[in-house]
Coordinates of C-alpha atoms in Angstrom, one line a residue:
M1 CA -9.4 -38.6 -47.0
D2 CA -10.0 -36.4 -44.0
M3 CA -7.3 -33.9 -43.1
P4 CA -5.8 -34.2 -39.6
Y5 CA -7.8 -32.3 -37.1
P6 CA -6.4 -31.2 -33.8
T7 CA -7.8 -32.5 -30.5
S8 CA -7.3 -29.3 -28.6
V9 CA -8.5 -25.7 -29.1
E10 CA -6.4 -23.6 -31.4
P11 CA -4.2 -21.2 -29.4
Q12 CA -5.3 -18.0 -31.0
L13 CA -9.0 -18.2 -29.9
S14 CA -10.0 -15.9 -27.0
F15 CA -13.3 -14.9 -25.4
A16 CA -14.2 -11.6 -23.8
V17 CA -17.5 -11.6 -21.9
L18 CA -17.0 -8.6 -19.6
G19 CA -19.1 -6.4 -21.8
P20 CA -20.6 -7.2 -25.2
L21 CA -19.4 -10.7 -26.1
S22 CA -16.4 -10.7 -28.3
V23 CA -14.6 -13.8 -29.7
R24 CA -11.3 -13.3 -31.5
R25 CA -9.1 -15.5 -33.5
G26 CA -5.8 -13.7 -33.1
S27 CA -6.6 -10.0 -33.8
A28 CA -9.7 -10.7 -35.9
A29 CA -13.2 -10.5 -34.3
L30 CA -15.6 -13.3 -35.3
P31 CA -19.2 -12.6 -36.3
L32 CA -21.3 -14.3 -33.6
G33 CA -24.7 -14.3 -35.3
S34 CA -28.0 -13.3 -33.7
P35 CA -28.2 -11.8 -30.2
Q36 CA -29.7 -15.1 -28.8
Q37 CA -26.9 -17.2 -30.3
S38 CA -24.3 -14.8 -28.9
R39 CA -25.9 -14.9 -25.5
L40 CA -25.9 -18.7 -25.5
L41 CA -22.1 -18.6 -26.1
A42 CA -21.7 -16.1 -23.3
L43 CA -23.5 -18.4 -20.9
L44 CA -21.2 -21.2 -21.9
A45 CA -18.0 -19.0 -21.7
V46 CA -18.6 -17.7 -18.2
Q47 CA -18.9 -21.3 -17.1
A48 CA -16.1 -22.6 -19.2
N49 CA -15.1 -26.2 -18.6
R50 CA -18.2 -26.9 -16.6
P51 CA -21.3 -28.6 -18.1
V52 CA -24.4 -26.4 -18.6
Q53 CA -27.7 -28.1 -18.9
R54 CA -29.7 -27.4 -22.1
A55 CA -32.8 -26.7 -19.9
S56 CA -30.9 -24.0 -18.1
L57 CA -29.8 -22.4 -21.3
I58 CA -33.4 -22.4 -22.6
E59 CA -34.6 -20.8 -19.3
A60 CA -32.0 -18.1 -19.5
L61 CA -32.5 -17.3 -23.2
W62 CA -36.2 -17.0 -23.1
E63 CA -36.6 -15.9 -19.4
G64 CA -39.1 -18.7 -18.5
R65 CA -41.3 -18.4 -21.7
P66 CA -39.6 -20.6 -24.3
P67 CA -41.2 -21.5 -27.6
A68 CA -42.1 -25.1 -28.4
S69 CA -39.1 -25.4 -30.7
A70 CA -36.6 -24.2 -28.1
V71 CA -34.6 -27.4 -28.0
N72 CA -34.2 -27.4 -31.8
I73 CA -33.3 -23.7 -31.8
V74 CA -30.6 -24.3 -29.2
Q75 CA -29.2 -27.3 -31.1
T76 CA -29.1 -25.1 -34.3
Y77 CA -27.2 -22.3 -32.4
V78 CA -24.7 -24.8 -31.1
A79 CA -24.1 -26.3 -34.6
R80 CA -23.6 -22.8 -36.1
L81 CA -21.2 -21.9 -33.3
R82 CA -19.2 -25.0 -33.8
R83 CA -18.8 -24.2 -37.5
L84 CA -17.8 -20.7 -36.7
L85 CA -15.3 -21.5 -34.0
E86 CA -13.8 -24.6 -35.6
P87 CA -13.9 -24.0 -39.4
Q88 CA -11.4 -26.7 -40.2
R89 CA -13.3 -29.5 -38.3
P90 CA -14.6 -32.2 -40.6
S91 CA -18.3 -32.5 -40.4
R92 CA -18.1 -36.1 -39.1
R93 CA -15.6 -35.3 -36.4
P94 CA -17.0 -34.4 -32.9
S95 CA -16.2 -30.9 -31.6
C96 CA -13.4 -30.4 -29.2
L97 CA -14.6 -27.0 -28.3
I98 CA -18.4 -27.2 -27.5
V99 CA -18.7 -30.7 -26.2
S100 CA -22.1 -32.4 -25.9
S101 CA -22.8 -34.9 -23.0
G102 CA -26.4 -36.1 -22.7
T103 CA -28.5 -32.9 -22.4
S104 CA -25.6 -30.6 -21.4
Y105 CA -22.9 -28.6 -23.3
T106 CA -19.4 -27.7 -22.1
L107 CA -17.2 -25.0 -23.6
R108 CA -13.7 -26.5 -23.3
I109 CA -11.0 -23.8 -23.4
P110 CA -8.1 -22.8 -21.1
E111 CA -9.4 -20.5 -18.5
E112 CA -6.7 -17.8 -19.2
R113 CA -8.4 -17.3 -22.6
V114 CA -11.6 -16.0 -21.0
D115 CA -11.4 -12.5 -19.6
A116 CA -13.9 -13.3 -16.8
F117 CA -11.5 -15.9 -15.3
R118 CA -8.5 -13.4 -15.6
F119 CA -10.7 -10.9 -13.8
E120 CA -11.5 -13.3 -10.9
Q121 CA -7.9 -14.3 -10.6
L122 CA -6.7 -10.7 -10.4
V123 CA -9.3 -9.9 -7.7
R124 CA -8.2 -12.9 -5.6
Q125 CA -4.6 -11.8 -6.0
A126 CA -5.5 -8.2 -4.9
A127 CA -7.4 -9.4 -1.9
S128 CA -4.4 -11.6 -0.8
L129 CA -1.9 -8.7 -1.3
A130 CA -4.1 -6.4 0.7
G131 CA -4.4 -9.0 3.5
E132 CA -0.6 -9.1 3.7
G133 CA -0.2 -5.4 3.8
W134 CA 0.9 -4.8 0.2
Y135 CA -1.7 -2.0 -0.3
A136 CA -0.2 -0.3 -3.4
E137 CA 0.3 -3.6 -5.2
A138 CA -3.2 -4.6 -4.3
F139 CA -4.6 -1.4 -5.7
D140 CA -2.8 -2.0 -9.0
R141 CA -4.3 -5.6 -9.2
Y142 CA -7.8 -4.3 -8.6
W143 CA -7.1 -1.6 -11.2
D144 CA -6.0 -4.2 -13.8
A145 CA -9.0 -6.4 -13.0
L146 CA -11.6 -3.6 -13.4
A147 CA -9.9 -2.4 -16.6
L148 CA -11.0 -5.7 -18.3
W149 CA -14.6 -4.6 -18.2
R150 CA -15.9 -3.0 -21.4
G151 CA -19.6 -2.4 -20.9
Q152 CA -22.6 -2.5 -18.8
G153 CA -22.3 -6.0 -17.6
P154 CA -21.0 -9.5 -18.5
A155 CA -22.0 -10.0 -22.2
D156 CA -24.7 -7.4 -21.6
C157 CA -26.9 -10.3 -20.5
V158 CA -30.1 -9.2 -19.0
A159 CA -31.5 -12.6 -18.3
A160 CA -32.8 -13.1 -14.8
G161 CA -33.2 -16.1 -12.5
P162 CA -30.8 -18.8 -11.3
E163 CA -29.8 -19.8 -14.8
A164 CA -28.1 -16.4 -15.2
E165 CA -26.4 -16.5 -11.8
P166 CA -22.8 -16.8 -13.1
L167 CA -23.3 -13.6 -15.0
A168 CA -24.9 -11.9 -12.0
R169 CA -22.0 -13.1 -9.7
L170 CA -19.5 -11.4 -12.0
S171 CA -21.4 -8.2 -11.8
R172 CA -21.5 -8.3 -8.0
L173 CA -17.8 -9.1 -7.9
R174 CA -17.1 -6.1 -10.1
F175 CA -18.8 -3.8 -7.6
T176 CA -17.0 -5.5 -4.7
A177 CA -13.7 -5.0 -6.4
A178 CA -14.5 -1.3 -7.1
L179 CA -15.3 -0.6 -3.4
A180 CA -12.0 -2.3 -2.4
L181 CA -10.1 -0.3 -4.9
A182 CA -11.6 2.9 -3.5
D183 CA -10.8 1.9 0.1
L184 CA -7.2 1.4 -0.9
G185 CA -6.8 4.2 -3.4
L186 CA -8.1 7.1 -1.3
P187 CA -5.5 6.7 1.5
L188 CA -2.8 6.1 -1.2
L189 CA -3.7 9.5 -2.7
R190 CA -4.8 8.0 -6.0
A191 CA -8.2 9.8 -5.9
R192 CA -8.3 10.6 -9.6
E193 CA -7.9 7.0 -10.6
V194 CA -10.6 6.0 -8.1
A195 CA -13.0 8.6 -9.4
D196 CA -12.4 7.5 -13.0
T197 CA -13.1 3.9 -12.1
L198 CA -16.3 4.6 -10.1
E199 CA -17.9 7.1 -12.5
P200 CA -19.2 4.5 -15.0
L201 CA -20.3 2.2 -12.2
A202 CA -22.2 5.0 -10.5
R203 CA -24.2 5.4 -13.7
L204 CA -25.0 1.7 -13.7
A205 CA -26.1 1.8 -10.1
P206 CA -27.5 5.2 -9.4
L207 CA -28.8 4.2 -5.9
H208 CA -25.7 2.3 -4.7
E209 CA -25.0 4.5 -1.6
A210 CA -21.6 2.9 -0.7
L211 CA -20.3 3.4 -4.2
H212 CA -21.5 7.0 -4.4
A213 CA -20.1 7.8 -1.0
R214 CA -16.6 6.7 -2.2
L215 CA -17.1 8.6 -5.4
V216 CA -17.9 11.8 -3.5
L217 CA -14.6 11.4 -1.5
A218 CA -12.6 10.6 -4.6
L219 CA -13.8 13.6 -6.5
A220 CA -13.0 15.8 -3.5
G221 CA -9.6 14.2 -3.1
A222 CA -8.9 14.8 -6.8
G223 CA -9.5 18.5 -6.2
D224 CA -13.0 18.8 -7.7
T225 CA -15.0 19.8 -4.6
A226 CA -17.8 21.2 -6.7
A227 CA -18.3 17.9 -8.5
A228 CA -18.2 16.1 -5.2
L229 CA -20.9 18.2 -3.7
G230 CA -23.0 18.0 -6.9
R231 CA -22.7 14.2 -6.8
F232 CA -24.0 14.1 -3.3
E233 CA -26.9 16.4 -4.1
A234 CA -27.9 14.3 -7.1
I235 CA -28.1 11.0 -5.2
R236 CA -29.8 12.7 -2.3
R237 CA -32.6 13.9 -4.7
R238 CA -32.8 10.5 -6.4
L239 CA -33.1 8.6 -3.1
R240 CA -35.9 11.1 -2.0
D241 CA -37.8 11.0 -5.3
E242 CA -37.6 7.3 -6.1
L243 CA -37.4 5.6 -2.7
G244 CA -38.7 8.3 -0.4
I245 CA -35.7 8.0 1.9
S246 CA -32.7 10.2 3.0
P247 CA -29.1 9.4 2.5
G248 CA -27.6 6.8 4.9
E249 CA -24.8 7.5 7.4
E250 CA -22.0 6.6 5.0
L251 CA -23.1 9.1 2.4
R252 CA -23.7 11.8 5.0
R253 CA -20.3 11.2 6.5
A254 CA -18.6 11.6 3.1
H255 CA -20.6 14.8 2.6
R256 CA -19.5 16.2 6.0
Q257 CA -15.8 15.3 5.2
V258 CA -16.0 17.2 1.9
L259 CA -17.6 20.2 3.7
R260 CA -14.7 20.3 6.2
A261 CA -12.1 20.6 3.5
P262 CA -10.8 24.2 3.2
E263 CA -11.7 24.3 -0.6
A264 CA -15.4 23.8 0.2
Q265 CA -15.7 27.0 2.1
A266 CA -15.6 29.4 -0.9
P267 CA -14.7 27.5 -4.1
Q268 CA -16.2 30.0 -6.5
A269 CA -14.1 33.1 -5.9
R270 CA -10.4 31.9 -5.7
T271 CA -8.0 32.8 -8.5
G272 CA -5.1 30.5 -9.5
G273 CA -2.7 32.7 -7.5
E274 CA -4.9 32.4 -4.4
R275 CA -5.1 28.6 -4.8
A276 CA -1.3 28.4 -5.1
R277 CA -0.8 30.5 -1.9
E278 CA -3.3 28.3 -0.1
R279 CA -1.4 25.2 -1.1
G280 CA 1.8 26.8 0.2
H281 CA 0.1 27.6 3.6
R282 CA -1.0 24.0 4.1
W283 CA 2.6 23.0 5.1
S284 CA 3.9 24.3 8.3
G285 CA 7.2 23.3 10.0
S286 CA 10.0 21.5 8.2
P287 CA 10.1 22.4 4.5
P288 CA 8.9 19.8 2.0
G289 CA 12.1 20.1 -0.1
L290 CA 13.3 16.5 0.5
P291 CA 15.6 14.2 -1.4
E292 CA 14.2 11.4 -3.5
L293 CA 12.9 8.5 -1.5
I294 CA 14.6 5.3 -2.8
G295 CA 13.5 1.8 -2.1
R296 CA 10.5 2.6 0.1
Q297 CA 7.5 2.5 -2.2
H298 CA 5.9 -0.4 -0.3
D299 CA 6.5 1.4 3.0
L300 CA 5.0 4.6 1.5
G301 CA 1.9 2.7 0.3
R302 CA 1.4 0.9 3.6
L303 CA 1.9 4.1 5.6
A304 CA -0.7 5.9 3.5
A305 CA -3.2 3.1 4.1
L306 CA -2.6 3.1 7.8
C307 CA -3.0 6.9 8.1
G308 CA -6.2 6.7 6.1
R309 CA -7.7 4.2 8.6
R310 CA -6.2 5.2 12.0
Q311 CA -5.9 8.6 13.7
L312 CA -2.5 7.7 15.2
T313 CA 0.3 6.0 13.3
T314 CA 3.8 5.5 14.7
V315 CA 6.8 4.8 12.4
V316 CA 9.4 2.8 14.3
G317 CA 12.7 1.3 13.3
A318 CA 16.4 1.0 14.0
P319 CA 18.6 4.1 14.3
G320 CA 19.5 5.4 10.9
C321 CA 17.0 3.3 8.9
G322 CA 15.2 6.3 7.5
K323 CA 12.0 6.7 9.6
S324 CA 12.0 10.5 9.3
A325 CA 12.7 10.5 5.6
L326 CA 9.8 8.1 5.0
A327 CA 7.3 10.1 7.2
L328 CA 8.3 13.5 5.8
R329 CA 8.0 12.2 2.2
Y330 CA 4.5 10.9 2.9
A331 CA 3.6 14.2 4.6
A332 CA 5.0 16.1 1.5
T333 CA 2.8 14.0 -0.7
V334 CA -0.3 14.7 1.4
G335 CA 0.6 18.4 1.4
Q336 CA 0.4 18.4 -2.4
G337 CA -3.1 17.0 -2.4
A338 CA -6.4 18.7 -2.0
G339 CA -8.0 19.6 1.3
Q340 CA -5.2 18.6 3.6
R341 CA -3.1 20.8 5.9
V342 CA 0.3 19.4 7.0
L343 CA 1.9 20.4 10.3
V344 CA 5.4 19.1 11.0
V345 CA 6.9 19.4 14.5
A346 CA 10.6 18.4 15.0
L347 CA 11.1 17.1 18.6
A348 CA 14.6 15.7 18.6
D349 CA 16.0 18.5 20.7
C350 CA 12.9 18.8 23.0
H351 CA 13.7 17.5 26.5
D352 CA 10.5 18.1 28.4
D353 CA 6.8 18.9 28.1
A354 CA 7.5 22.7 28.2
A355 CA 9.8 22.4 25.2
L356 CA 7.1 20.5 23.4
R357 CA 4.5 23.1 24.1
E358 CA 6.8 25.9 22.9
R359 CA 7.4 24.0 19.7
L360 CA 3.7 23.6 19.1
I361 CA 3.0 27.3 19.8
A362 CA 5.6 28.1 17.1
V363 CA 3.8 25.9 14.6
C364 CA 0.3 27.3 15.6
G365 CA 1.3 30.9 14.9
P366 CA -0.2 33.9 16.7
P367 CA -3.1 33.1 19.1
G368 CA -6.6 33.8 17.8
L369 CA -7.8 34.8 21.2
P370 CA -5.8 36.4 24.0
G371 CA -4.8 33.9 26.7
A372 CA -5.8 30.9 24.7
T373 CA -4.0 27.7 25.8
V374 CA -1.9 25.5 23.4
E375 CA -4.7 22.9 23.3
E376 CA -7.3 25.6 22.4
R377 CA -5.1 27.1 19.7
L378 CA -4.5 23.6 18.2
A379 CA -8.2 22.8 18.3
A380 CA -9.0 26.1 16.6
L381 CA -6.3 25.5 13.9
F382 CA -7.5 22.0 13.2
R383 CA -11.1 23.1 12.8
E384 CA -10.0 24.7 9.5
G385 CA -10.0 21.4 7.8
P386 CA -8.5 17.9 7.7
T387 CA -4.9 18.0 9.0
L388 CA -1.9 15.7 9.2
L389 CA 0.2 16.4 12.3
V390 CA 3.7 15.0 12.1
L391 CA 5.6 14.6 15.4
D392 CA 9.2 13.8 14.2
D393 CA 11.7 12.1 16.6
A394 CA 9.3 12.0 19.5
D395 CA 11.4 9.8 21.7
P396 CA 12.6 12.6 24.2
V397 CA 9.0 13.5 24.9
A398 CA 7.2 10.2 24.2
E399 CA 4.8 10.5 27.2
A400 CA 3.7 14.0 26.3
A401 CA 3.4 13.1 22.6
A402 CA 1.2 10.1 23.6
A403 CA -1.0 12.3 25.8
L404 CA -1.3 14.9 23.0
A405 CA -2.3 12.2 20.5
E406 CA -5.0 10.9 22.8
R407 CA -6.5 14.3 23.4
L408 CA -6.5 15.1 19.6
A409 CA -8.2 11.7 18.9
A410 CA -11.0 12.6 21.3
R411 CA -11.5 16.3 20.3
C412 CA -10.6 16.3 16.5
P413 CA -11.6 13.0 14.8
W414 CA -10.7 14.4 11.4
V415 CA -7.0 15.0 12.4
R416 CA -4.4 12.3 11.7
V417 CA -1.2 12.1 13.8
L418 CA 2.0 10.6 12.3
V419 CA 4.8 10.0 14.8
T420 CA 8.4 8.8 14.2
S421 CA 10.0 7.2 17.2
R422 CA 12.4 4.4 18.2
E423 CA 9.5 2.7 19.9
P424 CA 5.6 2.7 19.9
L425 CA 3.8 5.3 22.0
G426 CA 1.6 2.7 23.6
V427 CA -1.7 4.6 22.9
V428 CA -4.9 2.6 22.4
G429 CA -5.8 2.4 18.7
E430 CA -2.2 3.2 17.6
A431 CA -1.1 1.7 14.3
I432 CA 2.6 0.8 14.0
H433 CA 4.7 0.7 10.9
Q434 CA 8.1 -1.0 11.3
V435 CA 10.7 0.4 8.9
E436 CA 13.2 -2.4 8.1
P437 CA 16.7 -1.8 6.7
L438 CA 16.9 -1.6 2.9
A439 CA 17.1 -4.9 1.0
L440 CA 20.7 -6.3 0.8
P441 CA 22.4 -7.9 -2.2
P442 CA 23.0 -11.6 -1.8
A443 CA 26.4 -13.1 -1.3
E444 CA 26.4 -14.8 -4.8
A445 CA 27.4 -12.8 -7.8
H446 CA 24.9 -10.8 -9.7
S447 CA 24.9 -8.8 -12.9
V448 CA 25.3 -5.1 -12.7
E449 CA 21.7 -4.6 -13.9
Q450 CA 20.4 -7.0 -11.2
L451 CA 22.5 -5.3 -8.5
A452 CA 21.3 -1.9 -9.5
R453 CA 17.7 -2.9 -8.7
I454 CA 18.4 -3.8 -5.1
D455 CA 17.3 -1.1 -2.8
S456 CA 20.4 -0.6 -0.6
V457 CA 22.6 -0.5 -3.8
A458 CA 20.3 1.9 -5.5
L459 CA 20.4 4.3 -2.6
F460 CA 24.2 4.2 -2.2
C461 CA 24.8 4.7 -5.9
R462 CA 22.4 7.6 -6.2
R463 CA 23.9 9.4 -3.3
A464 CA 27.5 8.6 -4.5
E465 CA 26.6 9.9 -7.9
D466 CA 25.3 13.1 -6.4
A467 CA 28.5 13.4 -4.3
C468 CA 31.2 12.7 -6.9
G469 CA 29.7 11.3 -10.1
F470 CA 30.2 7.7 -9.1
R471 CA 28.8 5.1 -11.4
L472 CA 28.1 1.4 -10.7
G473 CA 29.9 -0.9 -13.1
A474 CA 31.5 -4.3 -13.5
A475 CA 34.7 -3.1 -12.0
N476 CA 33.2 -1.9 -8.7
A477 CA 30.0 -4.1 -8.4
T478 CA 31.6 -6.6 -5.9
A479 CA 32.8 -3.8 -3.7
V480 CA 29.4 -2.0 -3.7
A481 CA 27.6 -5.2 -2.8
Q482 CA 30.0 -5.9 0.0
L483 CA 29.7 -2.4 1.4
C484 CA 25.9 -2.5 1.5
R485 CA 26.0 -5.8 3.4
L486 CA 28.6 -4.5 5.9
L487 CA 26.4 -1.5 6.6
D488 CA 23.2 -3.6 7.1
G489 CA 21.2 -1.6 4.6
L490 CA 20.9 1.3 7.0
A491 CA 20.1 4.4 5.0
L492 CA 22.1 6.9 7.1
A493 CA 25.2 4.7 7.0
L494 CA 24.9 4.2 3.2
E495 CA 24.5 8.0 2.7
L496 CA 27.6 8.8 4.9
A497 CA 29.6 6.1 3.0
A498 CA 28.6 7.6 -0.3
A499 CA 30.0 11.0 0.9
C500 CA 33.3 9.3 1.7
L501 CA 33.9 8.6 -2.0
R502 CA 34.8 12.2 -2.5
T503 CA 38.1 11.5 -0.9
M504 CA 38.8 7.7 -1.3
P505 CA 38.3 4.9 -3.7
I506 CA 35.5 2.5 -2.9
E507 CA 37.9 -0.4 -2.4
E508 CA 39.7 1.5 0.4
L509 CA 36.4 2.4 1.9
V510 CA 35.3 -1.2 2.1
A511 CA 38.6 -2.3 3.5
G512 CA 38.4 0.5 6.1
L513 CA 35.0 -0.8 7.4
D514 CA 36.9 -3.3 9.4
D515 CA 37.2 -0.4 11.8
P516 CA 33.6 0.0 12.9
F517 CA 34.1 3.6 13.8
M518 CA 35.5 4.7 10.5
L519 CA 32.2 6.2 9.4
L520 CA 31.1 7.5 12.8
T521 CA 32.9 10.8 12.5
M522 CA 31.9 11.5 8.9
V523 CA 29.7 14.6 8.9
R524 CA 26.8 15.7 6.7
R525 CA 25.4 19.2 7.0
G526 CA 21.8 20.1 7.6
G527 CA 19.1 18.2 9.3
P528 CA 18.8 17.4 13.1
R529 CA 22.2 17.1 14.9
H530 CA 21.6 13.4 15.6
H531 CA 21.3 12.7 11.9
R532 CA 24.5 14.4 10.9
T533 CA 26.9 11.6 12.0
L534 CA 26.4 7.9 12.6
R535 CA 28.0 8.3 16.0
A536 CA 25.5 11.1 17.0
C537 CA 22.6 8.9 15.8
L538 CA 23.7 5.9 17.8
E539 CA 24.7 7.9 20.9
W540 CA 21.2 9.6 20.8
S541 CA 19.6 6.2 21.1
F542 CA 22.1 4.7 23.6
A543 CA 21.8 7.7 25.9
R544 CA 18.1 6.8 26.5
L545 CA 18.9 3.2 27.6
S546 CA 19.0 2.1 31.2
A547 CA 22.1 0.4 32.5
D548 CA 20.4 -2.9 32.3
E549 CA 19.4 -2.4 28.7
R550 CA 23.0 -1.3 27.7
A551 CA 24.5 -4.4 29.4
V552 CA 22.1 -6.8 27.7
L553 CA 22.5 -5.2 24.3
A554 CA 26.3 -5.3 24.6
R555 CA 26.1 -9.0 25.4
L556 CA 23.8 -9.8 22.6
A557 CA 26.0 -7.8 20.2
E558 CA 28.8 -10.3 20.8
Q559 CA 26.8 -12.9 18.7
R560 CA 26.9 -12.1 15.0
E561 CA 24.3 -14.7 13.9
P562 CA 20.6 -14.8 14.8
V563 CA 19.8 -16.8 18.0
S564 CA 16.6 -18.3 19.5
Y565 CA 14.9 -16.8 22.6
R566 CA 16.3 -19.6 24.8
E567 CA 19.8 -18.8 23.5
V568 CA 19.2 -15.1 24.3
M569 CA 18.4 -16.0 27.9
L570 CA 21.4 -18.3 28.2
R571 CA 23.8 -15.8 26.7
C572 CA 22.6 -13.1 29.1
A573 CA 22.8 -15.3 32.2
G574 CA 26.1 -13.7 33.3
V575 CA 24.9 -10.1 32.8
P576 CA 24.5 -8.2 36.1
V577 CA 20.7 -8.1 35.6
P578 CA 18.2 -10.0 37.7
A579 CA 17.1 -13.1 35.8
A580 CA 13.4 -12.2 36.4
D581 CA 14.0 -8.9 34.6
L582 CA 15.7 -10.3 31.5
P583 CA 12.6 -10.9 29.4
A584 CA 11.3 -7.4 30.0
V585 CA 14.7 -5.9 29.2
V586 CA 14.9 -7.9 25.9
N587 CA 11.4 -6.8 25.0
R588 CA 12.3 -3.1 25.6
L589 CA 15.3 -3.5 23.3
V590 CA 13.1 -5.0 20.6
D591 CA 10.5 -2.2 21.1
R592 CA 13.3 0.4 20.7
S593 CA 14.4 -1.3 17.4
L594 CA 17.9 -2.1 18.7
V595 CA 17.3 -5.8 18.6
A596 CA 15.6 -7.2 15.5
V597 CA 13.3 -10.3 15.5
D598 CA 13.1 -12.5 12.4
R599 CA 10.6 -15.2 11.9
V600 CA 12.2 -18.4 10.5
A601 CA 9.9 -21.4 10.1
G602 CA 7.6 -20.0 12.7
Q603 CA 10.4 -19.5 15.3
A604 CA 11.6 -16.1 16.5
R605 CA 15.3 -15.4 16.0
Y606 CA 17.0 -12.4 17.6
R607 CA 19.8 -10.4 16.2
V608 CA 21.7 -7.1 16.5
L609 CA 22.6 -5.3 13.3
G610 CA 26.3 -5.2 12.7
T611 CA 26.6 -1.4 12.9
I612 CA 24.6 -1.2 16.1
G613 CA 26.5 -4.2 17.5
A614 CA 29.8 -2.6 16.9
F615 CA 28.7 0.6 18.7
A616 CA 27.2 -1.5 21.5
R617 CA 30.5 -3.4 22.0
A618 CA 32.7 -0.2 22.0
A619 CA 31.0 3.1 22.5
G620 CA 28.2 1.4 24.4
A621 CA 30.7 0.1 26.9
E622 CA 32.0 3.6 27.4
L623 CA 28.5 4.9 28.1
A624 CA 27.9 2.0 30.5
E625 CA 31.1 2.8 32.4
S626 CA 30.1 6.5 32.8
A627 CA 26.6 5.5 34.1
P628 CA 26.1 5.2 37.9
A629 CA 26.7 1.6 39.1
R630 CA 23.7 -0.3 40.3
G631 CA 23.6 -3.2 42.7
V632 CA 22.2 -6.6 41.7

């Protein structure tokens, strides 16, 4: 009597075709027989669950020159593979793994058990994440996908022709994914990982100029300028000797970029102490000793990607949301890398173009030539190598900062300018990164562990721990969640609230937030004056509003829930602002990050954050009263 035989593939069987073919039952590798038999199984595995014609298998296995007995040989291979993969199958029972249908064979197996399908799935996920702006996450997906490869090519199959196209397609996708990983990883300052990934591919494709160009940049970014230059010279010689051509523009551009790096000028004579001093001199301006950045890893990755692609990037966001902290943390990361100078210019207390020029002169240092202008001194400084110029809090001198960024883009294409501001500069080619408040805990109850992973809670608890040893626990979890929601996830407000715990319990702090100005007078030392109190931060923003903008903002702040554009217009109908001017005023408030716009089911919904709204209703009214009256 035949033993029961399952009608599905046993769950422990897995196939690896991204390299030498490997089939495992659990942790044990199976012996696959002759190279031809193994190659046949590979051709079936990369097309799992799709019928493959026997004629196509014969064409691929013998590359168009099959023996007369090819059909019998293929049938023999298939029979042996069935016995190997299904050892418990009775001889009279049909296979449920390699299924025959006419003159075709189908390997039936769940796709997740074939590494080629996992590879393609990861690549699709990475491309989707990159398209949505999740650059760091996309890099990690590409990295995981490429890590599945174990050798020269899929199943090391060298067969040519259309029959081997599935294998060739996987190889092409491997190179496409590697180039995408490099384009994401270099701006994200993950040059060493990029170089380690591209090195084996460069050996497989010694004439692939796009791949080698990225490898040159990755080696330089990882601090190995000599290897980068050696790589360029090696492919230049190979192109000349084998193809009789010179490197293309992409390779030449990568070579020029490496040569511009300060390390490339005299790499052979520097001692360790000299290299350390050089790293210290790359940062000028605000010191890089910054607190830990919490809850902004996605922002940091996207900012790195934008700065890698654009010459000018502006970080915008609501007052107190943490624009400067994000930009300076990114700048500090760049300053720790190879070949990058970082210049930081704090502009919060600059009130005109002359003050901006003085601040730039201070950063530039002594003039190289007597009588040199600020622009000439900057150009001379930037010629020393790739530079990141950070203009922090540029609102007071926005027009001058915009003009400076445009001039630098024209004269110094290797310079990147990073600006923090309440609104975009409006320069052609400007990339904009909107910093949103930190993620808030939901209203429903959460465990302490779940609550601790929410960004606003993590920031508050870390700063409170630094201030007074505060710990999140079951007894205070509800109060912490409520506090974070009341403060809208604004980083500055959360940090000031954390400092309050030195003198009061958190329950009293939360109860006191009914008074919207309780936190406004709390002071922290250090940093720009408008970042030391919440009142100073908000007043600094409100002082730059026109009378019309203050009036409209105060009216919108009366509504606590998000409203549609039509409701905004109706609500502001009684404000002493001409109806024709209302759309422009609302747009300016959005640009200045004082009114947030959410997208709900494709519709725009306008809202004012609670902390900003409280100030707009009270302190904003005082500022409006002190402003000169205007006729309507």
